[in-house]
Amino acid sequence: GEDVEQSLFLSVREGDSSVINCTYTDSSSTYLYWYKQEPGAGLQLLTYIFSNMDMKQDQRLTVLLNKKDKHLSLRIADTQTGDSAIYFCAESIGGSYIPTFGRGTSLIVHP
Amino acid sequence: GAVVSQHPSWVICKSGTSVKIECRSLDFQATTMFWYRQFPKQSLMLMATSNEGSKATYEQGVEKDKFLINHASLTLSTLTVTSAHPEDSSFYICSARRDTDTQYFGPGTRLTVL
């Protein structure tokens, strides 16, 4: 299986919360990241969490980490149409700080 | 914030020709630059890591003679796809990093080989 797995699609209504889930396999992950990619563009780092943290909140974004289950989630509150994009989960191991990416989750926000 | 640019943003070339893609860090000095390849609906696959002034480190399965990487200065890295073929068509993304700071990604270059 892949090192980082995430579901491929998520569809939500504007104003609702979105939750994108991710699982990873390497327990020695040090940082876990969420990136956003808009069509035809590069990746934008949204947020990251250190592996000894359980939660991180940044405005509309909440990251939850369950290290025991190797599960990471990104919650976007009050989802807007501008949030439609592909969201990549990634992990880095040890001191490399080089992320290994999942395949990305396409978030579609409809009115 | 840190800005990374790529040029060109898209390129179409004939099979057998070589194509050079530039990656620049505009407002910071990047000690390390990375090149990724992304297929449609796929993840980013790291191709190589380059440090300024030294040879690039290629990931397993990436042909170093096919994908030439030069990191001549702290703000510029180039990727040359030599003798391009249709199977090299892809979205190439670079990123730049200073020390152990986070990576900043460029907007990507769409390569289409006819």
PDB file of C-alpha atoms in Angstrom:
ATOM      1  CA  GLY A   1       0.000   0.000   0.000  1.00  0.00           C
ATOM      2  CA  GLU A   2       0.958   3.625  -0.278  1.00  0.00           C
ATOM      3  CA  ASP A   3       2.698   5.462   2.536  1.00  0.00           C
ATOM      4  CA  VAL A   4       0.067   8.179   2.714  1.00  0.00           C
ATOM      5  CA  GLU A   5      -3.540   7.478   1.798  1.00  0.00           C
ATOM      6  CA  GLN A   6      -6.513   9.745   1.444  1.00  0.00           C
ATOM      7  CA  SER A   7      -9.895   9.529  -0.210  1.00  0.00           C
ATOM      8  CA  LEU A   8     -10.013  10.987  -3.702  1.00  0.00           C
ATOM      9  CA  PHE A   9     -13.174  13.085  -3.575  1.00  0.00           C
ATOM     10  CA  LEU A  10     -15.278  15.100  -1.150  1.00  0.00           C
ATOM     11  CA  SER A  11     -18.317  17.154  -1.995  1.00  0.00           C
ATOM     12  CA  VAL A  12     -19.839  19.635   0.458  1.00  0.00           C
ATOM     13  CA  ARG A  13     -22.354  22.417   0.437  1.00  0.00           C
ATOM     14  CA  GLU A  14     -21.194  26.000   0.816  1.00  0.00           C
ATOM     15  CA  GLY A  15     -21.259  27.020   4.473  1.00  0.00           C
ATOM     16  CA  ASP A  16     -20.909  23.479   5.790  1.00  0.00           C
ATOM     17  CA  SER A  17     -17.772  22.093   7.368  1.00  0.00           C
ATOM     18  CA  SER A  18     -15.457  19.875   5.345  1.00  0.00           C
ATOM     19  CA  VAL A  19     -13.410  17.104   6.871  1.00  0.00           C
ATOM     20  CA  ILE A  20     -10.625  15.560   4.823  1.00  0.00           C
ATOM     21  CA  ASN A  21      -9.029  12.446   6.244  1.00  0.00           C
ATOM     22  CA  CYS A  22      -5.616  10.923   5.769  1.00  0.00           C
ATOM     23  CA  THR A  23      -3.795   7.870   7.068  1.00  0.00           C
ATOM     24  CA  TYR A  24      -0.079   7.258   7.042  1.00  0.00           C
ATOM     25  CA  THR A  25       2.054   4.255   7.762  1.00  0.00           C
ATOM     26  CA  ASP A  26       5.336   5.459   9.212  1.00  0.00           C
ATOM     27  CA  SER A  27       5.192   5.912  12.956  1.00  0.00           C
ATOM     28  CA  SER A  28       8.424   7.883  12.886  1.00  0.00           C
ATOM     29  CA  SER A  29       6.814  10.778  11.043  1.00  0.00           C
ATOM     30  CA  THR A  30       7.925  14.046  12.553  1.00  0.00           C
ATOM     31  CA  TYR A  31       5.813  16.559  10.674  1.00  0.00           C
ATOM     32  CA  LEU A  32       2.471  16.155   8.952  1.00  0.00           C
ATOM     33  CA  TYR A  33       1.298  18.686   6.431  1.00  0.00           C
ATOM     34  CA  TRP A  34      -1.721  19.805   4.513  1.00  0.00           C
ATOM     35  CA  TYR A  35      -1.212  21.436   1.130  1.00  0.00           C
ATOM     36  CA  LYS A  36      -3.755  23.009  -1.217  1.00  0.00           C
ATOM     37  CA  GLN A  37      -3.459  22.904  -4.983  1.00  0.00           C
ATOM     38  CA  GLU A  38      -5.729  24.988  -7.160  1.00  0.00           C
ATOM     39  CA  PRO A  39      -6.205  24.008 -10.834  1.00  0.00           C
ATOM     40  CA  GLY A  40      -3.036  24.396 -12.879  1.00  0.00           C
ATOM     41  CA  ALA A  41      -1.081  25.754  -9.931  1.00  0.00           C
ATOM     42  CA  GLY A  42       1.602  24.615  -7.553  1.00  0.00           C
ATOM     43  CA  LEU A  43       1.114  23.637  -3.955  1.00  0.00           C
ATOM     44  CA  GLN A  44       0.399  26.013  -1.147  1.00  0.00           C
ATOM     45  CA  LEU A  45       1.249  24.942   2.382  1.00  0.00           C
ATOM     46  CA  LEU A  46      -1.899  25.399   4.441  1.00  0.00           C
ATOM     47  CA  THR A  47      -0.745  24.155   7.785  1.00  0.00           C
ATOM     48  CA  TYR A  48       1.417  21.567   9.452  1.00  0.00           C
ATOM     49  CA  ILE A  49       1.537  19.826  12.779  1.00  0.00           C
ATOM     50  CA  PHE A  50       4.406  18.394  14.724  1.00  0.00           C
ATOM     51  CA  SER A  51       3.962  14.739  15.596  1.00  0.00           C
ATOM     52  CA  ASN A  52       3.827  15.340  19.348  1.00  0.00           C
ATOM     53  CA  MET A  53       0.786  17.580  18.974  1.00  0.00           C
ATOM     54  CA  ASP A  54      -2.835  16.445  18.920  1.00  0.00           C
ATOM     55  CA  MET A  55      -4.482  19.477  17.438  1.00  0.00           C
ATOM     56  CA  LYS A  56      -3.704  22.726  15.731  1.00  0.00           C
ATOM     57  CA  GLN A  57      -6.147  25.460  14.820  1.00  0.00           C
ATOM     58  CA  ASP A  58      -5.580  28.304  12.406  1.00  0.00           C
ATOM     59  CA  GLN A  59      -8.618  30.422  11.645  1.00  0.00           C
ATOM     60  CA  ARG A  60     -11.037  28.188   9.719  1.00  0.00           C
ATOM     61  CA  LEU A  61      -8.634  25.263   9.660  1.00  0.00           C
ATOM     62  CA  THR A  62      -8.394  22.620  12.374  1.00  0.00           C
ATOM     63  CA  VAL A  63      -5.908  19.774  12.156  1.00  0.00           C
ATOM     64  CA  LEU A  64      -6.389  16.710  14.315  1.00  0.00           C
ATOM     65  CA  LEU A  65      -3.702  14.076  14.726  1.00  0.00           C
ATOM     66  CA  ASN A  66      -4.293  10.632  16.186  1.00  0.00           C
ATOM     67  CA  LYS A  67      -0.801   9.257  16.365  1.00  0.00           C
ATOM     68  CA  LYS A  68      -1.896   5.895  17.710  1.00  0.00           C
ATOM     69  CA  ASP A  69      -4.099   5.271  14.675  1.00  0.00           C
ATOM     70  CA  LYS A  70      -1.779   7.216  12.326  1.00  0.00           C
ATOM     71  CA  HIS A  71      -4.727   9.320  11.273  1.00  0.00           C
ATOM     72  CA  LEU A  72      -4.677  12.972  10.302  1.00  0.00           C
ATOM     73  CA  SER A  73      -7.649  15.138   9.451  1.00  0.00           C
ATOM     74  CA  LEU A  74      -8.220  18.640   8.178  1.00  0.00           C
ATOM     75  CA  ARG A  75     -11.441  20.396   9.034  1.00  0.00           C
ATOM     76  CA  ILE A  76     -12.431  23.508   7.121  1.00  0.00           C
ATOM     77  CA  ALA A  77     -15.166  25.471   8.834  1.00  0.00           C
ATOM     78  CA  ASP A  78     -17.711  27.467   6.825  1.00  0.00           C
ATOM     79  CA  THR A  79     -16.462  26.059   3.521  1.00  0.00           C
ATOM     80  CA  GLN A  80     -16.545  28.502   0.635  1.00  0.00           C
ATOM     81  CA  THR A  81     -16.464  27.977  -3.133  1.00  0.00           C
ATOM     82  CA  GLY A  82     -12.925  29.351  -3.106  1.00  0.00           C
ATOM     83  CA  ASP A  83     -11.925  26.351  -1.015  1.00  0.00           C
ATOM     84  CA  SER A  84     -12.557  24.050  -3.985  1.00  0.00           C
ATOM     85  CA  ALA A  85      -9.169  22.531  -4.750  1.00  0.00           C
ATOM     86  CA  ILE A  86      -7.115  19.403  -4.273  1.00  0.00           C
ATOM     87  CA  TYR A  87      -5.837  18.917  -0.742  1.00  0.00           C
ATOM     88  CA  PHE A  88      -2.710  16.884  -0.191  1.00  0.00           C
ATOM     89  CA  CYS A  89      -1.748  15.242   3.035  1.00  0.00           C
ATOM     90  CA  ALA A  90       1.987  14.713   3.500  1.00  0.00           C
ATOM     91  CA  GLU A  91       4.432  13.449   6.081  1.00  0.00           C
ATOM     92  CA  SER A  92       8.110  13.937   6.629  1.00  0.00           C
ATOM     93  CA  ILE A  93      10.310  11.594   8.570  1.00  0.00           C
ATOM     94  CA  GLY A  94      13.176  12.386  10.878  1.00  0.00           C
ATOM     95  CA  GLY A  95      15.185  15.468  10.030  1.00  0.00           C
ATOM     96  CA  SER A  96      14.636  15.289   6.283  1.00  0.00           C
ATOM     97  CA  TYR A  97      11.730  17.763   6.189  1.00  0.00           C
ATOM     98  CA  ILE A  98      11.032  16.318   2.730  1.00  0.00           C
ATOM     99  CA  PRO A  99       7.331  15.507   2.521  1.00  0.00           C
ATOM    100  CA  THR A 100       5.907  12.325   1.062  1.00  0.00           C
ATOM    101  CA  PHE A 101       2.565  13.137  -0.458  1.00  0.00           C
ATOM    102  CA  GLY A 102      -0.747  11.342  -0.655  1.00  0.00           C
ATOM    103  CA  ARG A 103      -2.684  11.313  -3.911  1.00  0.00           C
ATOM    104  CA  GLY A 104      -4.810  14.270  -2.938  1.00  0.00           C
ATOM    105  CA  THR A 105      -8.479  14.771  -2.150  1.00  0.00           C
ATOM    106  CA  SER A 106     -10.541  16.839  -4.585  1.00  0.00           C
ATOM    107  CA  LEU A 107     -12.842  19.067  -2.572  1.00  0.00           C
ATOM    108  CA  ILE A 108     -15.866  20.296  -4.482  1.00  0.00           C
ATOM    109  CA  VAL A 109     -17.954  23.010  -2.861  1.00  0.00           C
ATOM    110  CA  HIS A 110     -21.371  23.554  -4.356  1.00  0.00           C
ATOM    111  CA  PRO A 111     -23.917  26.273  -3.601  1.00  0.00           C
TER     112      PRO A 111
ATOM    113  CA  GLY B   1       5.975  35.215   2.173  1.00  0.00           C
ATOM    114  CA  ALA B   2       8.508  33.285   0.147  1.00  0.00           C
ATOM    115  CA  VAL B   3       7.842  33.225  -3.584  1.00  0.00           C
ATOM    116  CA  VAL B   4       9.020  30.634  -6.060  1.00  0.00           C
ATOM    117  CA  SER B   5       8.534  31.101  -9.765  1.00  0.00           C
ATOM    118  CA  GLN B   6       8.816  28.707 -12.682  1.00  0.00           C
ATOM    119  CA  HIS B   7       9.341  29.409 -16.322  1.00  0.00           C
ATOM    120  CA  PRO B   8       7.789  28.569 -18.631  1.00  0.00           C
ATOM    121  CA  SER B   9       4.355  27.836 -17.198  1.00  0.00           C
ATOM    122  CA  TRP B  10       3.607  25.574 -20.136  1.00  0.00           C
ATOM    123  CA  VAL B  11       5.565  24.254 -23.073  1.00  0.00           C
ATOM    124  CA  ILE B  12       4.807  22.091 -26.085  1.00  0.00           C
ATOM    125  CA  CYS B  13       7.700  20.472 -27.900  1.00  0.00           C
ATOM    126  CA  LYS B  14       8.384  17.867 -30.535  1.00  0.00           C
ATOM    127  CA  SER B  15       9.576  14.417 -29.649  1.00  0.00           C
ATOM    128  CA  GLY B  16      13.355  14.229 -29.534  1.00  0.00           C
ATOM    129  CA  THR B  17      13.955  17.824 -28.528  1.00  0.00           C
ATOM    130  CA  SER B  18      15.188  19.053 -25.152  1.00  0.00           C
ATOM    131  CA  VAL B  19      13.294  21.370 -22.871  1.00  0.00           C
ATOM    132  CA  LYS B  20      14.654  23.490 -20.034  1.00  0.00           C
ATOM    133  CA  ILE B  21      12.514  24.541 -17.092  1.00  0.00           C
ATOM    134  CA  GLU B  22      13.685  27.223 -14.673  1.00  0.00           C
ATOM    135  CA  CYS B  23      12.868  27.486 -10.987  1.00  0.00           C
ATOM    136  CA  ARG B  24      13.677  30.683  -9.100  1.00  0.00           C
ATOM    137  CA  SER B  25      13.343  31.714  -5.491  1.00  0.00           C
ATOM    138  CA  LEU B  26      12.471  35.379  -5.777  1.00  0.00           C
ATOM    139  CA  ASP B  27      12.908  36.765  -2.290  1.00  0.00           C
ATOM    140  CA  PHE B  28      15.076  34.285  -0.456  1.00  0.00           C
ATOM    141  CA  GLN B  29      18.160  32.189  -0.953  1.00  0.00           C
ATOM    142  CA  ALA B  30      17.364  28.532  -1.386  1.00  0.00           C
ATOM    143  CA  THR B  31      20.037  26.167  -0.178  1.00  0.00           C
ATOM    144  CA  THR B  32      18.022  23.243  -1.466  1.00  0.00           C
ATOM    145  CA  MET B  33      15.647  22.897  -4.386  1.00  0.00           C
ATOM    146  CA  PHE B  34      13.447  19.964  -5.253  1.00  0.00           C
ATOM    147  CA  TRP B  35      11.901  18.783  -8.495  1.00  0.00           C
ATOM    148  CA  TYR B  36       8.626  16.884  -8.560  1.00  0.00           C
ATOM    149  CA  ARG B  37       6.576  15.303 -11.259  1.00  0.00           C
ATOM    150  CA  GLN B  38       2.815  15.040 -11.048  1.00  0.00           C
ATOM    151  CA  PHE B  39       0.622  12.870 -13.240  1.00  0.00           C
ATOM    152  CA  PRO B  40      -3.101  13.590 -13.572  1.00  0.00           C
ATOM    153  CA  LYS B  41      -4.990  12.669 -10.414  1.00  0.00           C
ATOM    154  CA  GLN B  42      -1.764  11.415  -8.881  1.00  0.00           C
ATOM    155  CA  SER B  43       0.465  12.511  -6.101  1.00  0.00           C
ATOM    156  CA  LEU B  44       3.652  14.471  -6.478  1.00  0.00           C
ATOM    157  CA  MET B  45       6.612  12.209  -7.021  1.00  0.00           C
ATOM    158  CA  LEU B  46       9.967  13.552  -5.921  1.00  0.00           C
ATOM    159  CA  MET B  47      12.426  13.297  -8.782  1.00  0.00           C
ATOM    160  CA  ALA B  48      15.558  14.840  -7.320  1.00  0.00           C
ATOM    161  CA  THR B  49      16.998  17.064  -4.653  1.00  0.00           C
ATOM    162  CA  SER B  50      19.641  19.609  -5.491  1.00  0.00           C
ATOM    163  CA  ASN B  51      21.889  21.664  -3.281  1.00  0.00           C
ATOM    164  CA  GLU B  52      23.550  24.768  -4.595  1.00  0.00           C
ATOM    165  CA  GLY B  53      26.931  24.044  -6.084  1.00  0.00           C
ATOM    166  CA  SER B  54      26.744  20.262  -5.871  1.00  0.00           C
ATOM    167  CA  LYS B  55      25.351  17.437  -7.916  1.00  0.00           C
ATOM    168  CA  ALA B  56      21.691  16.584  -7.606  1.00  0.00           C
ATOM    169  CA  THR B  57      20.550  13.491  -5.740  1.00  0.00           C
ATOM    170  CA  TYR B  58      18.084  11.534  -7.838  1.00  0.00           C
ATOM    171  CA  GLU B  59      15.329   9.309  -6.515  1.00  0.00           C
ATOM    172  CA  GLN B  60      15.290   5.673  -7.461  1.00  0.00           C
ATOM    173  CA  GLY B  61      14.008   5.108 -10.969  1.00  0.00           C
ATOM    174  CA  VAL B  62      14.715   8.641 -12.200  1.00  0.00           C
ATOM    175  CA  GLU B  63      17.228   8.742 -15.039  1.00  0.00           C
ATOM    176  CA  LYS B  64      19.844  11.366 -14.284  1.00  0.00           C
ATOM    177  CA  ASP B  65      20.941  11.543 -17.919  1.00  0.00           C
ATOM    178  CA  LYS B  66      17.385  12.184 -19.018  1.00  0.00           C
ATOM    179  CA  PHE B  67      16.519  14.778 -16.408  1.00  0.00           C
ATOM    180  CA  LEU B  68      19.501  17.077 -16.022  1.00  0.00           C
ATOM    181  CA  ILE B  69      19.402  19.313 -12.983  1.00  0.00           C
ATOM    182  CA  ASN B  70      21.624  22.300 -12.414  1.00  0.00           C
ATOM    183  CA  HIS B  71      21.586  24.401  -9.266  1.00  0.00           C
ATOM    184  CA  ALA B  72      24.136  27.021 -10.133  1.00  0.00           C
ATOM    185  CA  SER B  73      23.096  29.690  -7.686  1.00  0.00           C
ATOM    186  CA  LEU B  74      21.131  30.077  -4.480  1.00  0.00           C
ATOM    187  CA  THR B  75      18.145  31.404  -6.393  1.00  0.00           C
ATOM    188  CA  LEU B  76      18.062  29.339  -9.564  1.00  0.00           C
ATOM    189  CA  SER B  77      17.726  25.672 -10.444  1.00  0.00           C
ATOM    190  CA  THR B  78      17.041  24.284 -13.895  1.00  0.00           C
ATOM    191  CA  LEU B  79      15.596  20.988 -15.049  1.00  0.00           C
ATOM    192  CA  THR B  80      16.359  19.935 -18.606  1.00  0.00           C
ATOM    193  CA  VAL B  81      14.337  17.106 -20.080  1.00  0.00           C
ATOM    194  CA  THR B  82      16.620  15.720 -22.756  1.00  0.00           C
ATOM    195  CA  SER B  83      15.360  13.983 -25.887  1.00  0.00           C
ATOM    196  CA  ALA B  84      11.806  14.333 -24.682  1.00  0.00           C
ATOM    197  CA  HIS B  85       9.199  11.742 -25.589  1.00  0.00           C
ATOM    198  CA  PRO B  86       5.422  11.726 -25.178  1.00  0.00           C
ATOM    199  CA  GLU B  87       5.694   9.710 -21.968  1.00  0.00           C
ATOM    200  CA  ASP B  88       7.620  12.624 -20.443  1.00  0.00           C
ATOM    201  CA  SER B  89       4.513  14.793 -20.740  1.00  0.00           C
ATOM    202  CA  SER B  90       3.599  15.795 -17.234  1.00  0.00           C
ATOM    203  CA  PHE B  91       3.278  18.620 -14.743  1.00  0.00           C
ATOM    204  CA  TYR B  92       6.663  19.469 -13.279  1.00  0.00           C
ATOM    205  CA  ILE B  93       6.770  21.352  -9.995  1.00  0.00           C
ATOM    206  CA  CYS B  94       9.788  22.705  -8.198  1.00  0.00           C
ATOM    207  CA  SER B  95      10.124  23.759  -4.605  1.00  0.00           C
ATOM    208  CA  ALA B  96      12.766  25.687  -2.731  1.00  0.00           C
ATOM    209  CA  ARG B  97      13.882  25.604   0.844  1.00  0.00           C
ATOM    210  CA  ARG B  98      16.305  27.606   2.967  1.00  0.00           C
ATOM    211  CA  ASP B  99      18.043  25.454   5.568  1.00  0.00           C
ATOM    212  CA  THR B 100      15.429  23.276   7.279  1.00  0.00           C
ATOM    213  CA  ASP B 101      12.641  25.718   6.679  1.00  0.00           C
ATOM    214  CA  THR B 102       9.468  24.633   4.990  1.00  0.00           C
ATOM    215  CA  GLN B 103       9.381  24.091   1.257  1.00  0.00           C
ATOM    216  CA  TYR B 104       7.840  26.742  -0.979  1.00  0.00           C
ATOM    217  CA  PHE B 105       6.403  25.447  -4.209  1.00  0.00           C
ATOM    218  CA  GLY B 106       6.449  26.963  -7.646  1.00  0.00           C
ATOM    219  CA  PRO B 107       3.318  27.162  -9.782  1.00  0.00           C
ATOM    220  CA  GLY B 108       4.389  24.267 -11.981  1.00  0.00           C
ATOM    221  CA  THR B 109       5.217  23.769 -15.650  1.00  0.00           C
ATOM    222  CA  ARG B 110       2.963  21.796 -17.946  1.00  0.00           C
ATOM    223  CA  LEU B 111       5.066  19.886 -20.503  1.00  0.00           C
ATOM    224  CA  THR B 112       3.416  18.341 -23.535  1.00  0.00           C
ATOM    225  CA  VAL B 113       5.578  16.339 -25.897  1.00  0.00           C
ATOM    226  CA  LEU B 114       4.054  15.671 -29.306  1.00  0.00           C
TER     227      LEU B 114
END
